[in-house]
GROMACS .gro file of C-alpha atoms in nm:
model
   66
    1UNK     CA    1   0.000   0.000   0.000
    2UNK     CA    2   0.114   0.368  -0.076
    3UNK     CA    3   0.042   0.681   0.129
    4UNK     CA    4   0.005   1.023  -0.044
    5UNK     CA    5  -0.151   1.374   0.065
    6UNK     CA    6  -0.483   1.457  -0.028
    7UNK     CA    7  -0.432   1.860  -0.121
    8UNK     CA    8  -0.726   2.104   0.012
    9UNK     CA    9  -0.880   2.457   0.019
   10UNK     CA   10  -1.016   2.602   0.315
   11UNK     CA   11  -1.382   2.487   0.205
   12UNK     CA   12  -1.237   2.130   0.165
   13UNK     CA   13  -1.201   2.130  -0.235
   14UNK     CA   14  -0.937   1.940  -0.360
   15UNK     CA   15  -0.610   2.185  -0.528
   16UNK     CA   16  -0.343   2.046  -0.704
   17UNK     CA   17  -0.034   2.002  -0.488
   18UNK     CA   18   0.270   1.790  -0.524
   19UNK     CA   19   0.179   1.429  -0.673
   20UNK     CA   20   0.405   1.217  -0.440
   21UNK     CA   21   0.397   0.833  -0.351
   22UNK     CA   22   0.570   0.716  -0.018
   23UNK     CA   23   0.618   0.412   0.072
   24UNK     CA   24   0.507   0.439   0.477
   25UNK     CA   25   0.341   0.653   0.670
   26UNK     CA   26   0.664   0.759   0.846
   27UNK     CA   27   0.790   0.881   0.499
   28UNK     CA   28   0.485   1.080   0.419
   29UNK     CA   29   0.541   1.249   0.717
   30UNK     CA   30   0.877   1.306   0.734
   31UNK     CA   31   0.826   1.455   0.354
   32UNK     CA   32   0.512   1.681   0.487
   33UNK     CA   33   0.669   1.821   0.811
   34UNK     CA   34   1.011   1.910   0.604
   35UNK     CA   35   0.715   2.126   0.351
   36UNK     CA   36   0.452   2.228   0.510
   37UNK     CA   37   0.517   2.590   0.469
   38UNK     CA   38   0.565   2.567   0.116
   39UNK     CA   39   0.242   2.384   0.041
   40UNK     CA   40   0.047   2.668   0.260
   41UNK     CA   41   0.209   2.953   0.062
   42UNK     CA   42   0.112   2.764  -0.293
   43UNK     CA   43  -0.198   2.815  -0.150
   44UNK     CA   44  -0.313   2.481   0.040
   45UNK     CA   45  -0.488   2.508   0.335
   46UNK     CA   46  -0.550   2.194   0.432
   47UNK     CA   47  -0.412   1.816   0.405
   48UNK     CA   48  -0.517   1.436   0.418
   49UNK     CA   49  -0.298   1.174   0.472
   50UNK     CA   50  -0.434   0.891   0.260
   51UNK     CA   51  -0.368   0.503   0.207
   52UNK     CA   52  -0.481   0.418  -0.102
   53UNK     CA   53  -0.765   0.543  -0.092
   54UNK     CA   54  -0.863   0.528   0.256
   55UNK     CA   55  -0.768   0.795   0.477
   56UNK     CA   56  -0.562   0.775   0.795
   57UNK     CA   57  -0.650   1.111   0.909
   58UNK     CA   58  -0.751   1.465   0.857
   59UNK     CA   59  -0.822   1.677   0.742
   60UNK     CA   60  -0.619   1.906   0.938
   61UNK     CA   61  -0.484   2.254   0.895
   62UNK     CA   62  -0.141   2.388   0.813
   63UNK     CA   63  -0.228   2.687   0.990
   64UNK     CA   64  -0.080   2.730   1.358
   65UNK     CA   65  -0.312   2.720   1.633
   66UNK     CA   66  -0.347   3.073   1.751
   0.00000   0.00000   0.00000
């Protein structure tokens, strides 16, 4: 099985982001925490780890909690 990020708005529609494949979940989010910033200010707002198709969790917010 392969995990990948589901890429989001604020209203929860899908954007295009990176189209990666890891191998683990570990991977996926080593790669995410390393990005995050750069994903928020290409405009996502919002991300969903997925396996296959299922998802692991989220959605959850790449803003900071104020």
């Amino acid at each position: 099985m392969e995990y990948r990020w589901r890429y989001q708005d604020a209203q929860g529609r899908d954007v295009v982001g990176p189209d990666v494949m890891f191998a683990d979940q570990t991977e996926a989010e080593d790669w995410f925490s390393a990005g995050w910033r750069d994903l928020l200010d290409a405009g996502v707002e919002q991300v969903t780890l997925l396996r296959s198709e299922s998802e692991v969790y989220g959605p959850m917010s790449l803003h900071p909690v104020q």
